[in-house]
Amino acid sequence: MTNLATTTEDLYPTRVAEEREVIERSQPTVWGTAESGPFTEAELQRHETRGYTILDDFVSAEEVRAFRAELDRLAADTALQGDPRLITERSTGAVRSVFEVEKLSEVLDALARSPEVLDRARQLLGSEVYLHQTRINYMPSFTGTGFYWHSDFETWHAEDGMPTPRAVSLSIALTDNYPFNGGLMVMPGSHRDFVPAVGATPDDNHKESLKAQEAGVPSHAAITALAEKHGIDQFTGAAGSALWFDSNIMHGSGNNITPYPRSNVFMVFNSVENALVEPFAASAPRPTHIANRDFTPLG
Ligand code: 6CS
Ligand code: FE
């Protein structure tokens, strides 16, 4: 059995010494077909082109209430104090994110395995899937800080050893997403451009990057070129709406100074044919609560 780490070619070199050309994505965005799941042909074509799909009323008001109750329960759970899965806001100490929620909440575990979710992830990725990462983002009111422009796949490739962008994220809004309360911005079509980042990954980078990302962030020049080429869309939607987005789409969110929190549950599905190997640009793999290494297909 050859050691995958040495034979998996690095198709997307990043965290390099100096600025490099954008790498054209060599993999599809949609791997399945209209026959293989709930997305229609038209929806799949738009997802292939834009790199994201918005589904209004993806979960019911009742489910939103149940997920919000879990969000509040986890944020208040004293047993989670000091747990590495709980990330606080640098400025206020307020809860910013909780990771690995499928292991902390039966309600959210059931959501990840529900046909509405699982069949769509399988269809987009054209294979069995497993959970690479899950988190709840609180984006609290008044002091919630956002996430600077980045590609998730750039981080997952560099720090988690994800070979190709054959992964998709689902973000379900648990509060109303307005344009003004730290809503997610995406550059439609940018998922087809891989932007190599400049600068080596610090050891234990995740200890800082989950509060504010420094390594792996594209340069102003790269962001400007990408924004000129693709434009910027803002994801707004009522609580219960869902955003499916490609692992490599350039996205970010602003701070939230309004009285309205912008909370969401975030689940990342990776193809079982894209299982993690050794990190491509980091000294050690990240902990499994951030990058799951149990590739058993989700059922
Ligand atoms: O490092 C990560 O895996 C996380 N960081 C961000 C900003 N988005 C994706 C992911 O949750
Ligand atoms: Fe992200």
mmCIF file of C-alpha atoms and ligand atoms in Angstrom:
data_model
loop_
_atom_site.group_PDB
_atom_site.id
_atom_site.type_symbol
_atom_site.label_atom_id
_atom_site.label_comp_id
_atom_site.label_asym_id
_atom_site.label_seq_id
_atom_site.Cartn_x
_atom_site.Cartn_y
_atom_site.Cartn_z
ATOM 1 C CA MET A 1 0.000 0.000 0.000
ATOM 2 C CA THR A 2 1.743 3.204 -1.117
ATOM 3 C CA ASN A 3 1.672 6.080 1.326
ATOM 4 C CA LEU A 4 -0.858 8.507 -0.196
ATOM 5 C CA ALA A 5 0.969 11.473 1.300
ATOM 6 C CA THR A 6 3.917 10.949 -0.994
ATOM 7 C CA THR A 7 1.951 10.065 -4.154
ATOM 8 C CA THR A 8 -0.813 12.700 -4.033
ATOM 9 C CA GLU A 9 0.306 15.424 -6.432
ATOM 10 C CA ASP A 10 -0.123 19.040 -5.262
ATOM 11 C CA LEU A 11 -2.360 20.470 -8.013
ATOM 12 C CA TYR A 12 -2.827 23.749 -6.136
ATOM 13 C CA PRO A 13 0.463 24.962 -4.651
ATOM 14 C CA THR A 14 -0.211 27.743 -2.129
ATOM 15 C CA ARG A 15 1.399 29.623 0.796
ATOM 16 C CA VAL A 16 4.357 30.170 -1.527
ATOM 17 C CA ALA A 17 7.206 32.679 -1.237
ATOM 18 C CA GLU A 18 5.925 35.232 -3.741
ATOM 19 C CA GLU A 19 2.759 36.124 -5.675
ATOM 20 C CA ARG A 20 1.894 33.604 -8.394
ATOM 21 C CA GLU A 21 -0.555 33.410 -11.268
ATOM 22 C CA VAL A 22 -4.109 32.247 -10.574
ATOM 23 C CA ILE A 23 -4.469 28.491 -11.250
ATOM 24 C CA GLU A 24 -7.432 27.505 -13.419
ATOM 25 C CA ARG A 25 -9.500 24.845 -11.601
ATOM 26 C CA SER A 26 -9.006 21.476 -13.311
ATOM 27 C CA GLN A 27 -11.965 19.708 -11.645
ATOM 28 C CA PRO A 28 -15.719 20.059 -12.250
ATOM 29 C CA THR A 29 -17.865 21.980 -9.768
ATOM 30 C CA VAL A 30 -20.855 19.660 -10.140
ATOM 31 C CA TRP A 31 -19.971 15.945 -10.307
ATOM 32 C CA GLY A 32 -23.468 14.425 -10.289
ATOM 33 C CA THR A 33 -26.444 14.695 -12.673
ATOM 34 C CA ALA A 34 -30.032 15.904 -12.504
ATOM 35 C CA GLU A 35 -31.093 12.252 -12.291
ATOM 36 C CA SER A 36 -28.935 11.609 -9.220
ATOM 37 C CA GLY A 37 -30.624 13.932 -6.732
ATOM 38 C CA PRO A 38 -33.083 16.751 -5.957
ATOM 39 C CA PHE A 39 -31.286 19.551 -7.806
ATOM 40 C CA THR A 40 -32.744 20.133 -11.283
ATOM 41 C CA GLU A 41 -30.640 20.385 -14.439
ATOM 42 C CA ALA A 42 -31.073 24.176 -14.457
ATOM 43 C CA GLU A 43 -30.035 24.453 -10.794
ATOM 44 C CA LEU A 44 -26.962 22.294 -11.438
ATOM 45 C CA GLN A 45 -25.941 24.408 -14.432
ATOM 46 C CA ARG A 46 -26.262 27.604 -12.391
ATOM 47 C CA HIS A 47 -24.281 26.043 -9.558
ATOM 48 C CA GLU A 48 -21.554 24.995 -11.996
ATOM 49 C CA THR A 49 -21.371 28.560 -13.344
ATOM 50 C CA ARG A 50 -21.815 30.639 -10.177
ATOM 51 C CA GLY A 51 -20.378 28.234 -7.614
ATOM 52 C CA TYR A 52 -23.315 28.664 -5.258
ATOM 53 C CA THR A 53 -27.051 27.993 -4.909
ATOM 54 C CA ILE A 54 -29.552 29.683 -2.598
ATOM 55 C CA LEU A 55 -32.596 27.682 -1.471
ATOM 56 C CA ASP A 56 -35.252 29.707 0.329
ATOM 57 C CA ASP A 57 -37.251 27.997 3.114
ATOM 58 C CA PHE A 58 -34.813 25.082 3.117
ATOM 59 C CA VAL A 59 -35.766 24.268 6.720
ATOM 60 C CA SER A 60 -39.050 25.089 8.480
ATOM 61 C CA ALA A 61 -39.597 27.736 11.130
ATOM 62 C CA GLU A 62 -40.007 24.843 13.591
ATOM 63 C CA GLU A 63 -36.593 23.451 12.643
ATOM 64 C CA VAL A 64 -35.046 26.923 12.878
ATOM 65 C CA ARG A 65 -36.405 27.222 16.411
ATOM 66 C CA ALA A 66 -34.939 23.807 17.291
ATOM 67 C CA PHE A 67 -31.532 24.721 15.814
ATOM 68 C CA ARG A 68 -31.546 28.088 17.596
ATOM 69 C CA ALA A 69 -32.276 26.302 20.866
ATOM 70 C CA GLU A 70 -29.241 24.080 20.219
ATOM 71 C CA LEU A 71 -27.126 27.133 19.389
ATOM 72 C CA ASP A 72 -28.143 28.782 22.686
ATOM 73 C CA ARG A 73 -27.666 25.548 24.624
ATOM 74 C CA LEU A 74 -24.138 25.006 23.271
ATOM 75 C CA ALA A 75 -23.103 28.629 23.860
ATOM 76 C CA ALA A 76 -24.249 28.360 27.479
ATOM 77 C CA ASP A 77 -22.934 24.835 28.111
ATOM 78 C CA THR A 78 -20.401 25.180 30.925
ATOM 79 C CA ALA A 79 -19.006 21.770 29.985
ATOM 80 C CA LEU A 80 -17.775 23.384 26.746
ATOM 81 C CA GLN A 81 -15.820 26.112 28.547
ATOM 82 C CA GLY A 82 -12.168 25.601 27.641
ATOM 83 C CA ASP A 83 -13.098 22.998 25.041
ATOM 84 C CA PRO A 84 -11.052 23.629 21.824
ATOM 85 C CA ARG A 85 -14.274 23.314 19.830
ATOM 86 C CA LEU A 86 -15.569 26.559 21.321
ATOM 87 C CA ILE A 87 -14.073 29.694 19.729
ATOM 88 C CA THR A 88 -14.639 33.092 21.331
ATOM 89 C CA GLU A 89 -14.461 36.605 19.875
ATOM 90 C CA ARG A 90 -11.017 38.106 20.500
ATOM 91 C CA SER A 91 -12.462 41.451 21.580
ATOM 92 C CA THR A 92 -15.297 40.478 23.891
ATOM 93 C CA GLY A 93 -14.901 36.799 24.724
ATOM 94 C CA ALA A 94 -18.413 36.220 23.373
ATOM 95 C CA VAL A 95 -18.926 32.874 21.668
ATOM 96 C CA ARG A 96 -17.933 33.149 17.984
ATOM 97 C CA SER A 97 -18.203 29.533 16.797
ATOM 98 C CA VAL A 98 -18.699 26.006 18.048
ATOM 99 C CA PHE A 99 -17.137 23.230 15.957
ATOM 100 C CA GLU A 100 -18.033 19.554 15.490
ATOM 101 C CA VAL A 101 -21.690 20.255 16.284
ATOM 102 C CA GLU A 102 -22.854 16.870 14.946
ATOM 103 C CA LYS A 103 -21.103 15.292 17.941
ATOM 104 C CA LEU A 104 -22.504 17.818 20.404
ATOM 105 C CA SER A 105 -26.097 17.899 19.190
ATOM 106 C CA GLU A 106 -28.320 15.026 18.099
ATOM 107 C CA VAL A 107 -30.609 17.548 16.413
ATOM 108 C CA LEU A 108 -27.771 18.829 14.192
ATOM 109 C CA ASP A 109 -26.427 15.319 13.621
ATOM 110 C CA ALA A 110 -29.871 14.366 12.261
ATOM 111 C CA LEU A 111 -29.837 17.454 10.014
ATOM 112 C CA ALA A 112 -26.513 16.390 8.450
ATOM 113 C CA ARG A 113 -27.914 12.923 7.734
ATOM 114 C CA SER A 114 -31.338 14.055 6.520
ATOM 115 C CA PRO A 115 -32.153 13.171 2.871
ATOM 116 C CA GLU A 116 -32.782 16.860 2.043
ATOM 117 C CA VAL A 117 -29.172 17.587 2.950
ATOM 118 C CA LEU A 118 -27.351 14.343 2.242
ATOM 119 C CA ASP A 119 -28.903 13.686 -1.178
ATOM 120 C CA ARG A 120 -27.978 17.167 -2.323
ATOM 121 C CA ALA A 121 -24.389 16.889 -1.122
ATOM 122 C CA ARG A 122 -24.038 13.477 -2.815
ATOM 123 C CA GLN A 123 -25.522 14.868 -6.032
ATOM 124 C CA LEU A 124 -23.193 17.883 -6.169
ATOM 125 C CA LEU A 125 -20.121 15.781 -5.342
ATOM 126 C CA GLY A 126 -21.164 12.747 -7.396
ATOM 127 C CA SER A 127 -20.222 10.251 -4.675
ATOM 128 C CA GLU A 128 -20.710 9.164 -1.098
ATOM 129 C CA VAL A 129 -19.744 11.981 1.279
ATOM 130 C CA TYR A 130 -18.550 12.504 4.834
ATOM 131 C CA LEU A 131 -18.485 15.575 7.091
ATOM 132 C CA HIS A 132 -15.184 17.435 6.787
ATOM 133 C CA GLN A 133 -16.156 20.144 9.269
ATOM 134 C CA THR A 134 -19.239 21.560 10.993
ATOM 135 C CA ARG A 135 -19.651 24.710 12.999
ATOM 136 C CA ILE A 136 -22.217 27.122 14.307
ATOM 137 C CA ASN A 137 -21.282 30.770 13.738
ATOM 138 C CA TYR A 138 -22.902 33.173 16.149
ATOM 139 C CA MET A 139 -21.882 36.508 14.609
ATOM 140 C CA PRO A 140 -23.294 38.257 17.710
ATOM 141 C CA SER A 141 -24.997 41.650 17.565
ATOM 142 C CA PHE A 142 -23.011 44.888 18.029
ATOM 143 C CA THR A 143 -19.575 43.212 18.324
ATOM 144 C CA GLY A 144 -19.604 40.288 15.879
ATOM 145 C CA THR A 145 -16.488 40.300 13.715
ATOM 146 C CA GLY A 146 -16.551 38.920 10.205
ATOM 147 C CA PHE A 147 -14.241 36.790 8.092
ATOM 148 C CA TYR A 148 -11.868 38.489 5.653
ATOM 149 C CA TRP A 149 -11.899 37.393 1.979
ATOM 150 C CA HIS A 150 -10.723 33.798 1.593
ATOM 151 C CA SER A 151 -11.255 30.490 -0.163
ATOM 152 C CA ASP A 152 -12.078 27.699 2.264
ATOM 153 C CA PHE A 153 -10.454 25.156 -0.050
ATOM 154 C CA GLU A 154 -7.164 27.111 0.073
ATOM 155 C CA THR A 155 -7.073 26.524 3.831
ATOM 156 C CA TRP A 156 -8.340 22.948 3.636
ATOM 157 C CA HIS A 157 -5.744 22.131 0.953
ATOM 158 C CA ALA A 158 -2.837 23.834 2.731
ATOM 159 C CA GLU A 159 -3.614 22.880 6.337
ATOM 160 C CA ASP A 160 -5.843 19.791 6.148
ATOM 161 C CA GLY A 161 -4.436 18.014 3.099
ATOM 162 C CA MET A 162 -7.610 18.143 0.972
ATOM 163 C CA PRO A 163 -6.371 17.195 -2.537
ATOM 164 C CA THR A 164 -8.999 18.836 -4.789
ATOM 165 C CA PRO A 165 -11.979 21.215 -4.321
ATOM 166 C CA ARG A 166 -14.477 18.303 -4.515
ATOM 167 C CA ALA A 167 -16.229 19.557 -1.367
ATOM 168 C CA VAL A 168 -19.295 21.690 -0.784
ATOM 169 C CA SER A 169 -20.482 23.776 2.183
ATOM 170 C CA LEU A 170 -24.028 24.241 3.392
ATOM 171 C CA SER A 171 -24.825 27.328 5.433
ATOM 172 C CA ILE A 172 -28.312 27.504 6.922
ATOM 173 C CA ALA A 173 -29.391 30.901 8.243
ATOM 174 C CA LEU A 174 -30.665 30.676 11.809
ATOM 175 C CA THR A 175 -31.411 34.381 11.965
ATOM 176 C CA ASP A 176 -32.494 36.733 9.194
ATOM 177 C CA ASN A 177 -29.519 37.622 7.000
ATOM 178 C CA TYR A 178 -29.817 41.303 6.065
ATOM 179 C CA PRO A 179 -27.321 43.185 3.888
ATOM 180 C CA PHE A 180 -26.249 45.094 6.980
ATOM 181 C CA ASN A 181 -25.677 42.491 9.700
ATOM 182 C CA GLY A 182 -22.471 40.817 8.559
ATOM 183 C CA GLY A 183 -23.998 38.908 5.660
ATOM 184 C CA LEU A 184 -21.839 36.602 3.591
ATOM 185 C CA MET A 185 -20.434 38.072 0.349
ATOM 186 C CA VAL A 186 -19.361 35.752 -2.464
ATOM 187 C CA MET A 187 -17.696 36.366 -5.827
ATOM 188 C CA PRO A 188 -19.829 34.369 -8.281
ATOM 189 C CA GLY A 189 -17.669 32.246 -10.586
ATOM 190 C CA SER A 190 -14.506 32.734 -8.515
ATOM 191 C CA HIS A 191 -14.585 29.045 -7.564
ATOM 192 C CA ARG A 192 -12.978 28.306 -10.953
ATOM 193 C CA ASP A 193 -9.894 30.383 -10.063
ATOM 194 C CA PHE A 194 -7.496 29.078 -7.418
ATOM 195 C CA VAL A 195 -5.572 31.986 -5.917
ATOM 196 C CA PRO A 196 -2.240 30.845 -4.445
ATOM 197 C CA ALA A 197 -1.601 32.653 -1.152
ATOM 198 C CA VAL A 198 1.769 34.126 -0.223
ATOM 199 C CA GLY A 199 3.395 33.315 3.110
ATOM 200 C CA ALA A 200 4.104 30.121 5.007
ATOM 201 C CA THR A 201 1.608 28.672 7.483
ATOM 202 C CA PRO A 202 2.593 29.384 11.105
ATOM 203 C CA ASP A 203 2.669 26.357 13.421
ATOM 204 C CA ASP A 204 -0.677 25.788 15.154
ATOM 205 C CA ASN A 205 -2.161 28.425 12.848
ATOM 206 C CA HIS A 206 -5.733 27.361 13.687
ATOM 207 C CA LYS A 207 -5.323 28.734 17.205
ATOM 208 C CA GLU A 208 -5.433 32.228 15.683
ATOM 209 C CA SER A 209 -6.945 31.757 12.220
ATOM 210 C CA LEU A 210 -10.383 30.777 13.522
ATOM 211 C CA LYS A 211 -10.611 34.143 15.287
ATOM 212 C CA ALA A 212 -9.076 36.120 12.411
ATOM 213 C CA GLN A 213 -7.369 34.594 9.393
ATOM 214 C CA GLU A 214 -3.917 35.941 8.390
ATOM 215 C CA ALA A 215 -2.136 33.112 6.541
ATOM 216 C CA GLY A 216 -3.696 32.052 3.264
ATOM 217 C CA VAL A 217 -5.426 35.390 2.710
ATOM 218 C CA PRO A 218 -5.264 36.589 -0.915
ATOM 219 C CA SER A 219 -3.463 39.850 -1.683
ATOM 220 C CA HIS A 220 -5.369 43.096 -2.321
ATOM 221 C CA ALA A 221 -4.265 42.850 -5.953
ATOM 222 C CA ALA A 222 -5.672 39.317 -6.267
ATOM 223 C CA ILE A 223 -8.957 40.300 -4.573
ATOM 224 C CA THR A 224 -9.272 43.378 -6.800
ATOM 225 C CA ALA A 225 -8.692 41.340 -9.967
ATOM 226 C CA LEU A 226 -11.166 38.689 -8.845
ATOM 227 C CA ALA A 227 -13.832 41.266 -7.910
ATOM 228 C CA GLU A 228 -13.390 43.027 -11.270
ATOM 229 C CA LYS A 229 -13.722 39.695 -13.086
ATOM 230 C CA HIS A 230 -16.584 38.144 -11.106
ATOM 231 C CA GLY A 231 -18.360 40.878 -9.157
ATOM 232 C CA ILE A 232 -19.672 40.458 -5.607
ATOM 233 C CA ASP A 233 -23.028 38.967 -4.594
ATOM 234 C CA GLN A 234 -24.393 39.302 -1.083
ATOM 235 C CA PHE A 235 -26.221 36.361 0.478
ATOM 236 C CA THR A 236 -29.338 37.689 2.169
ATOM 237 C CA GLY A 237 -32.243 35.552 3.209
ATOM 238 C CA ALA A 238 -34.722 34.817 5.927
ATOM 239 C CA ALA A 239 -33.935 32.405 8.726
ATOM 240 C CA GLY A 240 -34.343 28.911 7.281
ATOM 241 C CA SER A 241 -32.805 29.731 3.901
ATOM 242 C CA ALA A 242 -29.774 27.765 2.781
ATOM 243 C CA LEU A 243 -26.654 28.614 0.824
ATOM 244 C CA TRP A 244 -24.808 25.735 -0.844
ATOM 245 C CA PHE A 245 -21.401 26.965 -1.938
ATOM 246 C CA ASP A 246 -18.348 25.455 -3.576
ATOM 247 C CA SER A 247 -15.294 24.948 -1.371
ATOM 248 C CA ASN A 248 -13.163 27.266 -3.517
ATOM 249 C CA ILE A 249 -15.475 30.253 -3.963
ATOM 250 C CA MET A 250 -13.950 33.503 -2.718
ATOM 251 C CA HIS A 251 -16.107 34.764 0.150
ATOM 252 C CA GLY A 252 -16.037 36.883 3.264
ATOM 253 C CA SER A 253 -18.273 38.794 5.643
ATOM 254 C CA GLY A 254 -18.191 42.160 7.341
ATOM 255 C CA ASN A 255 -18.504 42.975 11.022
ATOM 256 C CA ASN A 256 -21.911 43.121 12.627
ATOM 257 C CA ILE A 257 -22.543 46.336 14.544
ATOM 258 C CA THR A 258 -26.328 46.057 14.335
ATOM 259 C CA PRO A 259 -28.663 44.784 17.059
ATOM 260 C CA TYR A 260 -29.397 41.725 14.872
ATOM 261 C CA PRO A 261 -27.152 38.637 15.260
ATOM 262 C CA ARG A 262 -26.305 36.755 12.047
ATOM 263 C CA SER A 263 -26.130 33.146 13.145
ATOM 264 C CA ASN A 264 -25.820 30.149 10.867
ATOM 265 C CA VAL A 265 -25.066 26.455 11.002
ATOM 266 C CA PHE A 266 -22.313 25.469 8.601
ATOM 267 C CA MET A 267 -21.675 21.909 7.369
ATOM 268 C CA VAL A 268 -18.923 20.918 4.945
ATOM 269 C CA PHE A 269 -19.315 17.736 2.895
ATOM 270 C CA ASN A 270 -16.266 16.216 1.260
ATOM 271 C CA SER A 271 -16.314 13.431 -1.335
ATOM 272 C CA VAL A 272 -15.040 10.129 0.034
ATOM 273 C CA GLU A 273 -12.906 10.119 -3.133
ATOM 274 C CA ASN A 274 -11.223 13.322 -1.983
ATOM 275 C CA ALA A 275 -10.127 12.103 1.434
ATOM 276 C CA LEU A 276 -7.505 14.129 3.289
ATOM 277 C CA VAL A 277 -3.833 13.256 3.002
ATOM 278 C CA GLU A 278 -0.910 15.093 4.605
ATOM 279 C CA PRO A 279 -1.225 18.923 4.602
ATOM 280 C CA PHE A 280 0.162 20.443 1.387
ATOM 281 C CA ALA A 281 1.479 23.584 3.113
ATOM 282 C CA ALA A 282 1.609 23.155 6.869
ATOM 283 C CA SER A 283 3.896 21.397 9.308
ATOM 284 C CA ALA A 284 1.157 19.247 10.877
ATOM 285 C CA PRO A 285 -2.486 18.325 10.251
ATOM 286 C CA ARG A 286 -5.123 20.342 12.143
ATOM 287 C CA PRO A 287 -7.099 18.688 14.937
ATOM 288 C CA THR A 288 -9.927 16.389 13.858
ATOM 289 C CA HIS A 289 -12.644 18.607 15.321
ATOM 290 C CA ILE A 290 -11.708 21.125 12.584
ATOM 291 C CA ALA A 291 -10.756 18.639 9.860
ATOM 292 C CA ASN A 292 -12.394 15.242 10.317
ATOM 293 C CA ARG A 293 -10.254 12.251 9.397
ATOM 294 C CA ASP A 294 -12.916 9.577 9.699
ATOM 295 C CA PHE A 295 -13.874 9.180 6.016
ATOM 296 C CA THR A 296 -16.714 6.709 6.649
ATOM 297 C CA PRO A 297 -19.528 7.603 4.239
ATOM 298 C CA LEU A 298 -22.318 9.514 5.995
ATOM 299 C CA GLY A 299 -25.578 7.527 6.038
HETATM 300 O O1 6CS B 1 -10.249 27.331 8.601
HETATM 301 C C1 6CS B 1 -11.354 26.871 8.395
HETATM 302 O O2 6CS B 1 -11.560 25.666 8.148
HETATM 303 C C2 6CS B 1 -12.555 27.787 8.508
HETATM 304 N N1 6CS B 1 -12.220 29.135 8.223
HETATM 305 C C3 6CS B 1 -13.051 29.940 7.549
HETATM 306 C C4 6CS B 1 -12.818 31.387 7.614
HETATM 307 N N2 6CS B 1 -14.018 29.474 6.755
HETATM 308 C C5 6CS B 1 -14.025 28.031 6.529
HETATM 309 C C6 6CS B 1 -13.700 27.265 7.726
HETATM 310 O O3 6CS B 1 -14.780 27.163 8.578
HETATM 311 FE FE FE B 2 -15.010 30.415 4.989
#
